[in-house]
Coordinates of C-alpha atoms in Angstrom, one line a residue:
Chain A
M1 CA -13.5 23.5 3.0
N2 CA -11.3 21.0 1.3
Q3 CA -10.4 22.4 -2.1
A4 CA -9.0 19.2 -3.4
S5 CA -12.5 17.6 -3.7
G6 CA -15.7 18.6 -5.2
P7 CA -18.9 19.8 -3.5
E8 CA -20.5 16.4 -3.7
I9 CA -17.7 14.8 -1.6
E10 CA -17.8 17.8 0.8
R11 CA -21.5 17.4 1.3
L12 CA -21.1 13.7 2.0
I13 CA -18.4 14.4 4.5
Q14 CA -20.3 17.1 6.3
L15 CA -23.3 14.8 6.6
L16 CA -21.3 11.8 7.8
A17 CA -19.7 14.2 10.4
K18 CA -23.1 14.7 12.0
L19 CA -23.3 11.0 12.9
P20 CA -22.8 10.2 16.5
G21 CA -19.2 9.2 17.2
L22 CA -17.9 10.7 13.9
G23 CA -15.8 13.9 13.8
P24 CA -14.5 15.7 10.7
R25 CA -11.5 13.4 10.3
S26 CA -13.3 10.1 10.7
A27 CA -16.1 11.4 8.4
R28 CA -13.4 12.0 5.8
R29 CA -12.0 8.5 6.3
A30 CA -15.5 7.0 6.1
A31 CA -16.3 8.9 2.9
L32 CA -13.1 7.7 1.2
H33 CA -13.8 4.2 2.3
L34 CA -17.3 4.3 0.8
L35 CA -16.0 5.7 -2.5
K36 CA -13.4 3.0 -2.6
K37 CA -16.0 0.3 -2.0
R38 CA -18.6 1.8 -4.2
E39 CA -20.3 -1.4 -5.4
Q40 CA -19.8 -3.6 -2.3
L41 CA -20.7 -0.9 0.2
M42 CA -21.7 2.5 -0.9
E43 CA -24.6 1.6 -3.3
P44 CA -26.1 -1.1 -1.0
L45 CA -25.8 1.4 1.9
A46 CA -27.5 4.2 0.0
E47 CA -30.3 1.7 -1.1
A48 CA -30.7 0.5 2.5
M49 CA -30.9 4.0 3.9
G50 CA -33.5 5.0 1.2
E51 CA -35.6 2.0 2.1
A52 CA -35.4 2.6 5.8
A53 CA -36.2 6.3 5.4
A54 CA -39.3 5.5 3.3
K55 CA -40.6 2.5 5.3
I56 CA -39.7 2.8 9.0
R57 CA -42.0 4.8 11.3
A58 CA -42.6 5.3 15.0
C59 CA -45.3 3.1 16.5
A60 CA -48.2 5.3 17.5
E61 CA -48.7 3.1 20.6
C62 CA -45.3 2.8 22.1
G63 CA -42.9 4.9 20.1
N64 CA -40.8 1.9 18.9
L65 CA -39.4 2.0 15.4
D66 CA -40.6 -0.6 12.9
V67 CA -42.0 -0.9 9.4
T68 CA -45.5 -1.6 10.8
D69 CA -47.7 0.6 12.9
P70 CA -48.5 -0.7 15.5
C71 CA -45.0 -2.3 15.8
A72 CA -44.4 -6.0 15.9
I73 CA -44.1 -6.0 19.7
C74 CA -47.4 -4.2 20.2
A75 CA -49.1 -6.4 17.7
S76 CA -47.8 -9.6 19.1
Q77 CA -50.3 -11.8 20.9
R78 CA -47.5 -13.5 22.8
R79 CA -46.4 -10.4 24.7
D80 CA -48.2 -9.7 28.0
P81 CA -50.3 -6.5 27.6
K82 CA -50.6 -6.0 31.3
V83 CA -47.0 -5.0 31.9
I84 CA -45.4 -1.9 30.3
C85 CA -41.7 -1.3 30.4
V86 CA -40.8 2.5 30.1
V87 CA -37.4 3.2 28.4
E88 CA -35.6 6.3 27.3
T89 CA -34.7 5.4 23.8
V90 CA -35.2 2.6 21.1
G91 CA -31.6 1.7 21.8
D92 CA -32.6 0.8 25.4
L93 CA -35.6 -1.2 24.1
W94 CA -33.1 -3.2 21.9
A95 CA -30.8 -3.8 24.9
L96 CA -33.7 -5.3 26.9
E97 CA -34.8 -7.4 23.9
R98 CA -31.3 -8.7 23.6
A99 CA -31.5 -9.8 27.2
S100 CA -34.7 -11.6 26.6
A101 CA -35.6 -10.9 30.2
F102 CA -38.9 -9.1 29.6
K103 CA -42.0 -10.4 27.8
G104 CA -44.4 -7.5 28.2
R105 CA -44.8 -4.3 26.1
Y106 CA -42.7 -1.1 25.9
H107 CA -43.1 2.6 26.0
V108 CA -40.4 4.7 24.5
L109 CA -40.2 8.1 26.0
G110 CA -37.9 9.5 23.3
G111 CA -35.6 11.2 25.8
V112 CA -35.5 12.3 29.4
L113 CA -36.4 15.6 31.1
S114 CA -33.6 18.1 30.9
A115 CA -34.4 21.7 31.7
L116 CA -30.9 22.8 30.6
D117 CA -31.4 21.2 27.2
G118 CA -34.9 22.5 26.8
I119 CA -36.5 19.0 27.0
G120 CA -39.7 19.1 29.0
P121 CA -42.7 16.9 29.5
D122 CA -44.2 18.2 26.2
Q123 CA -41.2 16.9 24.2
L124 CA -41.5 13.4 25.6
N125 CA -44.0 10.7 25.0
V126 CA -45.6 11.0 28.4
A127 CA -49.3 11.8 27.6
K128 CA -49.7 8.6 25.7
L129 CA -48.1 6.6 28.7
I130 CA -50.6 8.1 31.1
E131 CA -53.4 7.1 28.8
R132 CA -52.0 3.5 28.4
A133 CA -51.5 3.3 32.3
G134 CA -55.2 4.3 32.7
R135 CA -56.5 1.4 30.6
E136 CA -58.2 -1.4 32.4
E137 CA -55.8 -4.1 31.2
T138 CA -52.6 -2.4 32.4
S139 CA -51.5 -3.7 35.8
E140 CA -47.8 -2.7 36.1
I141 CA -45.5 0.0 34.8
I142 CA -41.8 -0.7 35.0
L143 CA -39.5 2.3 34.9
A144 CA -36.3 1.2 33.2
L145 CA -34.5 4.5 33.0
N146 CA -30.8 5.2 33.4
A147 CA -29.4 5.8 36.9
T148 CA -28.3 9.3 35.9
V149 CA -29.7 12.6 37.4
D150 CA -31.9 13.2 34.4
G151 CA -33.0 9.5 34.2
Q152 CA -33.9 9.4 37.9
T153 CA -35.7 12.8 37.7
T154 CA -37.7 11.6 34.9
A155 CA -38.5 8.4 36.8
H156 CA -39.8 10.4 39.8
F157 CA -41.7 12.7 37.5
I158 CA -43.6 9.8 35.8
A159 CA -44.2 8.1 39.1
D160 CA -45.9 11.3 40.4
K161 CA -47.9 11.6 37.2
L162 CA -49.1 8.0 37.5
E163 CA -50.1 8.3 41.1
G164 CA -53.9 8.3 40.3
A165 CA -53.8 5.4 38.0
S166 CA -54.5 1.9 39.6
V167 CA -51.3 0.3 38.5
D168 CA -48.2 -0.9 40.3
I169 CA -45.2 1.3 39.5
T170 CA -41.8 -0.4 39.8
S171 CA -38.3 0.5 38.8
L172 CA -35.2 -1.7 38.0
A173 CA -33.1 -2.8 40.9
R174 CA -29.7 -1.2 41.3
G175 CA -26.8 -3.0 42.9
V176 CA -24.3 -5.7 42.5
P177 CA -23.6 -6.6 38.8
V178 CA -23.7 -10.2 37.7
G179 CA -20.2 -11.6 38.3
G180 CA -19.3 -8.5 40.3
E181 CA -17.0 -8.4 43.3
L182 CA -18.0 -6.3 46.3
D183 CA -14.5 -5.0 46.9
Y184 CA -14.6 -3.3 43.5
L185 CA -18.0 -1.6 43.8
D186 CA -18.2 2.1 44.5
D187 CA -19.9 3.2 47.7
G188 CA -23.0 4.6 46.0
T189 CA -23.7 1.2 44.2
L190 CA -23.1 -0.7 47.5
A191 CA -25.6 1.6 49.4
A192 CA -28.1 1.1 46.6
A193 CA -27.6 -2.7 46.7
F194 CA -28.2 -2.7 50.5
K195 CA -31.4 -0.6 50.0
S196 CA -32.9 -3.0 47.5
R197 CA -31.8 -6.2 49.2
R198 CA -34.4 -9.1 49.2
P199 CA -34.9 -12.4 50.9
A200 CA -32.4 -14.9 49.7
Chain B
M1 CA 14.8 14.5 28.4
S2 CA 15.4 11.2 30.1
A3 CA 16.8 10.9 33.6
A4 CA 18.2 7.9 35.4
G5 CA 16.4 6.9 38.6
P6 CA 17.9 7.6 42.0
D7 CA 20.0 4.9 43.7
T8 CA 17.1 3.3 45.6
P9 CA 15.3 0.9 43.2
P10 CA 11.6 1.4 42.9
S11 CA 9.8 -1.0 45.1
T12 CA 7.4 -3.3 43.2
A13 CA 5.5 -4.6 46.2
A14 CA 2.0 -3.2 46.8
P15 CA 2.7 0.0 48.8
A16 CA 0.8 1.6 51.6
S17 CA 0.2 4.7 49.6
A18 CA -0.2 5.7 46.0
A19 CA 3.0 6.8 44.4
V20 CA 4.1 7.9 40.9
T21 CA 7.1 5.8 39.7
R22 CA 7.4 7.2 36.2
L23 CA 6.1 10.4 34.8
K24 CA 6.2 11.2 31.1
L25 CA 5.0 14.5 29.7
T26 CA 4.5 15.4 26.0
N27 CA 3.8 19.0 24.9
F28 CA 2.5 19.8 28.3
R29 CA 2.7 23.5 29.3
N30 CA 6.5 24.4 29.0
Y31 CA 7.6 20.8 28.6
A32 CA 8.1 19.4 25.1
E33 CA 9.2 16.0 26.4
L34 CA 10.0 14.8 29.9
D35 CA 10.6 11.3 31.2
L36 CA 11.2 11.0 34.9
S37 CA 11.8 7.7 36.8
L38 CA 11.0 7.9 40.5
D39 CA 10.4 5.8 43.6
A40 CA 7.8 6.2 46.3
R41 CA 9.7 8.8 48.4
P42 CA 8.6 12.4 48.5
V43 CA 9.7 14.4 45.5
C44 CA 11.3 17.8 46.0
L45 CA 11.3 20.0 42.8
F46 CA 13.7 23.0 42.8
G47 CA 14.5 25.6 40.2
A48 CA 14.1 29.3 39.3
N49 CA 10.8 31.1 39.0
G50 CA 9.1 30.3 35.8
S51 CA 11.2 27.1 35.2
G52 CA 8.2 24.8 35.2
K53 CA 7.9 23.5 38.7
T54 CA 4.2 24.2 39.1
N55 CA 3.6 22.8 35.6
L56 CA 5.1 19.5 36.6
V57 CA 3.0 19.2 39.7
E58 CA -0.1 20.3 37.7
A59 CA 0.7 17.3 35.5
V60 CA 0.7 15.1 38.6
S61 CA -2.6 16.5 39.7
F62 CA -4.1 15.7 36.4
L63 CA -3.7 12.0 37.3
G64 CA -6.3 12.3 40.0
P65 CA -10.0 13.1 39.6
G66 CA -11.1 16.6 38.5
R67 CA -9.5 19.3 36.5
G68 CA -6.1 19.6 38.4
L69 CA -4.7 22.2 40.6
R70 CA -5.2 25.1 38.3
A71 CA -8.7 24.0 37.2
A72 CA -7.5 24.2 33.7
G73 CA -9.4 23.1 30.5
A74 CA -7.9 20.6 28.1
D75 CA -6.9 23.2 25.5
A76 CA -5.2 25.4 28.1
V77 CA -2.3 23.1 28.9
R78 CA -1.0 22.4 25.5
R79 CA 2.5 23.6 24.9
H80 CA 2.5 26.8 22.8
M81 CA 5.4 25.8 20.6
A82 CA 3.9 22.5 19.6
E83 CA 4.5 21.7 16.0
G84 CA 2.6 19.4 13.5
P85 CA 0.8 16.5 14.8
A86 CA 2.2 17.3 18.3
D87 CA -0.9 19.3 18.7
I88 CA -1.8 16.5 21.2
W89 CA -0.5 16.9 24.7
A90 CA -0.3 14.0 27.1
V91 CA 0.6 13.0 30.7
Y92 CA 1.6 9.4 31.2
A93 CA 2.4 7.8 34.5
E94 CA 3.2 4.5 35.9
A95 CA 2.2 4.3 39.5
L96 CA 1.9 2.1 42.6
T97 CA -1.6 2.0 43.9
R98 CA -3.7 -0.1 46.3
D99 CA -4.4 -2.4 43.4
G100 CA -0.7 -2.7 42.6
P101 CA 1.2 -1.2 39.7
V102 CA -0.9 0.6 37.0
S103 CA -0.5 2.9 34.1
L104 CA -2.4 6.1 34.0
A105 CA -2.6 8.5 31.1
T106 CA -4.5 11.7 30.4
G107 CA -4.3 14.0 27.4
A108 CA -6.1 15.7 24.6
D109 CA -8.6 13.5 22.8
P110 CA -7.2 13.1 19.3
A111 CA -10.7 13.2 17.8
D112 CA -11.5 16.5 19.6
P113 CA -8.4 18.1 21.1
A114 CA -10.4 20.5 23.2
R115 CA -11.6 17.5 25.3
R116 CA -9.5 15.6 27.7
R117 CA -9.6 11.9 28.1
T118 CA -8.2 9.8 30.8
R119 CA -7.1 6.1 30.6
L120 CA -6.4 3.6 33.2
E121 CA -4.5 0.6 32.0
G122 CA -5.4 1.5 28.4
A123 CA -9.2 1.8 29.1
A124 CA -11.4 4.8 29.7
A125 CA -11.4 5.6 33.4
T126 CA -14.3 7.1 35.5
Q127 CA -13.6 10.0 38.0
S128 CA -14.7 7.7 40.9
E129 CA -12.1 5.1 39.8
L130 CA -9.3 7.7 39.7
A131 CA -10.4 9.0 43.2
R132 CA -10.3 5.5 44.6
L133 CA -6.9 4.4 43.0
F134 CA -5.2 7.7 43.1
P135 CA -6.5 9.9 45.9
M136 CA -4.8 13.3 45.9
M137 CA -4.8 16.6 47.8
W138 CA -3.0 19.9 47.1
L139 CA -2.1 23.2 48.5
T140 CA -0.9 26.0 46.2
P141 CA -0.4 29.7 46.7
R142 CA -4.0 30.1 45.5
E143 CA -5.1 28.8 48.9
D144 CA -3.0 31.3 50.8
R145 CA -6.1 33.6 51.2
L146 CA -8.5 30.7 51.7
W147 CA -9.6 31.7 55.2
A148 CA -10.4 35.3 54.4
G149 CA -11.6 34.6 50.9
P150 CA -15.0 33.6 49.4
R151 CA -17.0 30.9 51.3
A152 CA -17.3 28.8 48.2
D153 CA -13.5 28.4 47.9
R154 CA -13.3 27.1 51.4
L155 CA -16.1 24.6 50.8
R156 CA -14.4 23.4 47.5
F157 CA -11.2 23.0 49.4
F158 CA -12.9 20.9 52.1
D159 CA -14.8 18.8 49.5
R160 CA -11.3 17.9 48.0
L161 CA -10.2 16.7 51.4
V162 CA -13.4 14.6 51.6
L163 CA -13.0 13.3 48.1
A164 CA -9.5 12.0 49.0
G165 CA -11.2 9.5 51.4
E166 CA -14.6 9.1 49.7
P167 CA -14.2 8.4 45.9
H168 CA -17.9 8.8 45.3
H169 CA -18.1 12.4 46.8
G170 CA -17.2 14.1 43.4
Q171 CA -20.0 12.3 41.6
T172 CA -22.5 13.1 44.3
A173 CA -21.6 16.8 44.2
I174 CA -21.9 16.8 40.3
A175 CA -25.3 15.1 40.6
Y176 CA -26.5 17.6 43.3
E177 CA -25.3 20.6 41.2
K178 CA -26.8 19.3 38.0
A179 CA -30.3 18.8 39.7
M180 CA -30.0 22.2 41.3
R181 CA -29.2 24.0 38.0
Q182 CA -32.1 22.2 36.3
R183 CA -34.5 23.2 39.1
Q184 CA -33.3 26.8 39.0
R185 CA -33.9 26.9 35.2
L186 CA -37.5 25.9 35.8
L187 CA -37.9 28.5 38.6
D188 CA -36.4 31.2 36.3
Q189 CA -38.9 30.2 33.6
W190 CA -41.6 30.5 36.2
A191 CA -40.6 34.0 37.0
E192 CA -40.6 34.9 33.4
T193 CA -43.7 33.2 32.1
G194 CA -45.8 32.5 35.2
R195 CA -46.0 28.8 34.2
I196 CA -44.5 25.9 36.1
D197 CA -44.8 22.1 36.2
P198 CA -44.8 21.3 40.0
D199 CA -44.2 17.6 39.3
W200 CA -41.1 18.3 37.3
V201 CA -39.7 20.6 39.9
H202 CA -40.6 18.1 42.7
A203 CA -38.8 15.3 40.8
L204 CA -35.7 17.4 40.6
E205 CA -36.0 18.3 44.3
R206 CA -36.1 14.7 45.1
E207 CA -32.8 14.2 43.3
M208 CA -31.4 17.3 45.1
A209 CA -32.5 15.9 48.5
S210 CA -31.0 12.5 47.9
A211 CA -27.6 13.8 46.6
G212 CA -27.5 16.7 49.0
T213 CA -28.0 14.5 52.1
A214 CA -25.3 12.2 50.9
L215 CA -22.9 15.2 50.4
A216 CA -23.6 16.5 53.9
A217 CA -23.2 13.1 55.5
A218 CA -19.9 12.5 53.8
R219 CA -18.7 15.9 54.9
L220 CA -19.8 15.4 58.5
D221 CA -18.2 12.0 58.6
A222 CA -14.9 13.4 57.2
L223 CA -15.0 16.4 59.7
V224 CA -15.4 14.0 62.6
R225 CA -12.6 11.9 61.6
L226 CA -10.4 14.9 60.8
Q227 CA -11.1 16.6 64.1
G228 CA -10.4 13.4 65.9
E229 CA -7.1 13.1 64.2
I230 CA -6.2 16.7 65.0
D231 CA -7.2 16.2 68.7
E232 CA -5.1 13.0 69.1
R233 CA -2.0 14.3 67.3
P234 CA 0.9 15.2 69.5
E235 CA 1.7 18.9 69.3
T236 CA 3.6 19.6 66.1
R237 CA 5.0 22.7 64.5
F238 CA 1.5 23.2 62.9
P239 CA -1.3 24.9 64.9
K240 CA -4.3 22.8 65.8
A241 CA -7.6 24.0 64.5
D242 CA -11.2 23.5 65.8
L243 CA -13.3 22.9 62.7
G244 CA -17.0 23.4 62.1
L245 CA -19.5 23.0 59.3
E246 CA -22.3 25.5 59.2
G247 CA -25.1 24.3 57.0
T248 CA -28.7 23.4 57.3
L249 CA -28.5 19.8 56.3
E250 CA -25.2 19.3 58.4
A251 CA -27.0 20.7 61.4
W252 CA -29.9 18.3 61.1
L253 CA -27.6 15.3 60.8
A254 CA -25.5 16.5 63.7
E255 CA -28.7 16.8 65.7
G256 CA -29.2 13.1 65.3
L257 CA -31.7 13.0 62.4
N258 CA -31.1 9.9 60.3
A259 CA -30.3 10.3 56.6
S260 CA -33.8 9.6 55.4
E261 CA -35.4 12.0 57.9
A262 CA -33.0 14.7 56.9
E263 CA -33.7 14.0 53.2
D264 CA -37.4 14.4 53.8
R265 CA -36.9 17.6 55.7
F266 CA -34.7 19.1 53.0
L267 CA -37.3 18.1 50.4
D268 CA -40.0 20.0 52.3
A269 CA -37.7 23.0 52.7
L270 CA -36.9 23.0 48.9
A271 CA -40.7 22.9 48.1
G272 CA -41.3 25.7 50.6
S273 CA -38.6 27.9 49.1
R274 CA -39.6 27.8 45.4
R275 CA -41.0 31.3 45.4
R276 CA -37.9 32.8 47.1
D277 CA -35.5 30.9 45.0
S278 CA -37.4 32.0 41.9
A279 CA -37.2 35.6 42.9
A280 CA -33.6 35.4 44.0
G281 CA -32.5 33.5 40.8
R282 CA -30.6 31.0 42.9
S283 CA -31.1 28.3 45.4
L284 CA -30.9 29.9 48.9
T285 CA -30.8 26.7 50.9
G286 CA -28.8 23.4 50.6
P287 CA -25.3 22.0 51.2
H288 CA -23.9 24.2 48.4
R289 CA -24.3 27.0 51.0
T290 CA -22.4 25.3 53.7
E291 CA -19.6 27.2 55.5
L292 CA -16.4 25.7 56.7
T293 CA -15.2 27.4 59.8
A294 CA -11.9 27.1 61.6
R295 CA -10.5 28.6 64.9
H296 CA -6.8 28.6 65.8
R297 CA -7.1 26.6 69.0
A298 CA -4.1 28.0 70.9
K299 CA -4.8 31.5 70.0
D300 CA -8.6 31.2 70.3
Q301 CA -8.9 33.2 67.1
L302 CA -10.9 32.8 64.0
A303 CA -8.6 31.5 61.2
A304 CA -9.4 34.6 59.0
D305 CA -8.2 36.9 61.8
C306 CA -4.8 35.1 62.1
S307 CA -1.6 36.3 60.3
T308 CA -0.8 35.1 56.8
G309 CA 1.8 32.8 58.0
E310 CA -0.5 31.3 60.6
Q311 CA -3.3 30.9 58.1
K312 CA -1.0 28.9 55.8
A313 CA 0.2 26.8 58.8
L314 CA -3.4 26.1 59.7
L315 CA -4.1 24.8 56.2
L316 CA -0.9 22.7 56.2
G317 CA -1.9 21.3 59.5
L318 CA -5.3 20.3 58.1
A319 CA -3.9 18.7 55.0
L320 CA -1.4 16.7 57.0
A321 CA -4.0 15.6 59.6
Q322 CA -6.3 14.5 56.7
C323 CA -3.4 12.5 55.2
A324 CA -2.8 10.8 58.6
A325 CA -6.5 10.2 59.2
L326 CA -6.8 8.5 55.8
A327 CA -3.6 6.5 56.2
R328 CA -5.0 5.3 59.5
A329 CA -8.5 4.6 58.2
R330 CA -7.6 3.0 54.8
G331 CA -4.0 2.0 55.3
A332 CA -3.0 4.4 52.4
A333 CA -2.3 8.1 52.3
P334 CA -3.3 10.2 49.4
V335 CA -0.6 11.9 47.2
L336 CA 0.0 15.4 48.6
I337 CA 1.1 18.2 46.3
L338 CA 2.4 21.3 48.1
D339 CA 3.3 24.0 45.6
E340 CA 5.6 26.7 47.1
A341 CA 4.5 25.7 50.6
C342 CA 8.0 25.9 52.1
A343 CA 8.7 29.4 51.1
H344 CA 6.8 31.1 53.9
L345 CA 7.8 28.7 56.6
D346 CA 10.5 29.3 59.1
A347 CA 13.2 26.6 59.5
A348 CA 11.5 24.9 62.5
R349 CA 8.2 24.6 60.5
R350 CA 10.1 23.3 57.5
E351 CA 11.5 20.6 59.8
G352 CA 8.1 19.9 61.1
L353 CA 6.6 19.6 57.7
A354 CA 9.3 17.1 56.6
A355 CA 8.8 15.0 59.8
A356 CA 5.0 14.9 59.3
I357 CA 5.3 13.9 55.6
L358 CA 7.7 11.2 56.3
E359 CA 5.7 9.9 59.2
V360 CA 2.5 9.6 57.1
G361 CA 4.5 7.9 54.3
T362 CA 2.8 9.8 51.5
Q363 CA 4.5 10.6 48.2
A364 CA 4.5 14.3 48.6
W365 CA 5.4 16.7 45.8
L366 CA 6.9 19.8 47.0
T367 CA 8.2 22.8 45.0
G368 CA 10.6 25.6 45.9
V369 CA 13.1 27.9 44.5
E370 CA 16.1 26.4 46.3
R371 CA 17.1 23.0 47.3
Q372 CA 18.1 24.1 50.8
L373 CA 14.3 24.5 51.5
F374 CA 14.1 20.7 51.6
E375 CA 17.2 20.0 53.6
P376 CA 15.2 18.5 56.5
F377 CA 14.2 15.6 54.2
G378 CA 17.8 14.6 53.8
A379 CA 18.2 11.2 51.9
Q380 CA 14.6 10.3 52.6
A381 CA 13.4 12.3 49.6
Q382 CA 14.3 12.3 45.9
Y383 CA 15.4 15.7 44.4
V384 CA 14.6 16.9 40.9
E385 CA 16.1 20.0 39.4
V386 CA 13.8 21.9 37.0
E387 CA 15.2 24.2 34.4
N388 CA 13.3 25.8 31.5
G389 CA 11.0 22.9 30.8
R390 CA 13.6 20.2 31.5
A391 CA 13.8 18.3 34.7
G392 CA 16.1 15.6 35.9
A393 CA 16.7 13.7 39.1
V394 CA 19.7 14.7 41.1
S395 CA 21.3 12.9 43.9

């Protein structure tokens, strides 16, 4: 406990230190910076946080975060309702949206299976996905999960669960990155690239 | 302490093998500060017991993938006397690699000193990248009882040999073990609660099957190359070994099953062993259970039954053969650390060791209490005297 500052500052530092990427030292720096820029930064930030906390909710359909429920993507008539892209987090959804490569709808799982962290199917948004996959309009489920052990385990798990539904189940290709040189790729990526080769 | 480099100027041309050309230590073990300039020749460290020879080669081992030759955590290597902001320890090296000269650094993460971070040319480096650029093998007194000791230690030693030639091997092993631990957790819960989600277990078994088959295939591949190298080598001072890998997956692959057939068969075996694994509290089948076997060819004796000196000579023979096999296959030999390896060798074997190291062209790091142990290297090695956390090149 820092005795040079009051409990208000200590509480602020402790809360900031819980943010991803911040430790106790950087939280202290951030708190001092906020206090120094009270009008330009701290007050607008507090207001923005209050507003976000009050208004933003998870979409009951897909799990995306938005001020409306269903979210703007689920409500949009211009998005293809037949194709659902399954992602781990809203951050992954944003990454795909930035790439503008996908015009269908999403499904945010809210994590991946991890027995060691106590995250099982019940903690993930899987039941809703099975329901959506069973709808007549759905024709394809794209599994866009990370190429980690947990990500791929979750992908296998979902593929097994969706076996009965009459939808195509696909997953993102793995292999040579855009602008990548073969000489610099690791053997696992090269092997994956060969497995998923396609007619040129 | 700074030391001038030896007479031979460091070569800047792309070398055949990885080599450290400058090593800087800060608050590492018993070194407050050290700055050594080197060239690509083997490095012989000599000094009294407890002077810091092993600490120095441990620092070198930190430049490769993994946790170094003592398997130490980031908070274990910090110098005890460190003062003030010097809480942070670091190992910095300039090295010649297959990609040309690079800078490598590893040390405590300033934001969280209990964690270690590794940088390559100033950017975060992955374990696979380190394994590719800076392949490394070591033998320490810990391995003296390897042949008679626990099976898992032998497998770990062999996996390190494999990793020196197959940079992805470490990541595959981690993926396999992670999936295995997760599956075991579910099977343990099954034993406790009677409930299980078969789809979840199956998904993990698929990951285990895919990574496990890759592990076994890489090991078999390395074993074939290594045995080939041993068979072709002229007789040296080091005994030849006949190696074997006894494991279910390795046996299937050796029988001629292709990788995807072996993977499917292993997947079935995992599904069939859930009840047994649940009762046992561990996975009873898989490449984590593989046994590395070795026989002393000339004596037709199991390695474990050989004398201590012969066991050590067999290990040295394996490490040297793997260096030579990799130098042949990739055009570059891994860095080889031999901690206290010369102490138990007779004069003839010390000569044989020097000849083998010089022939492969690896930058070997050797330690010993006296300089005379390294006499067979003559002027073809560089000598560093270590004394109480200080070290300096001597001619």
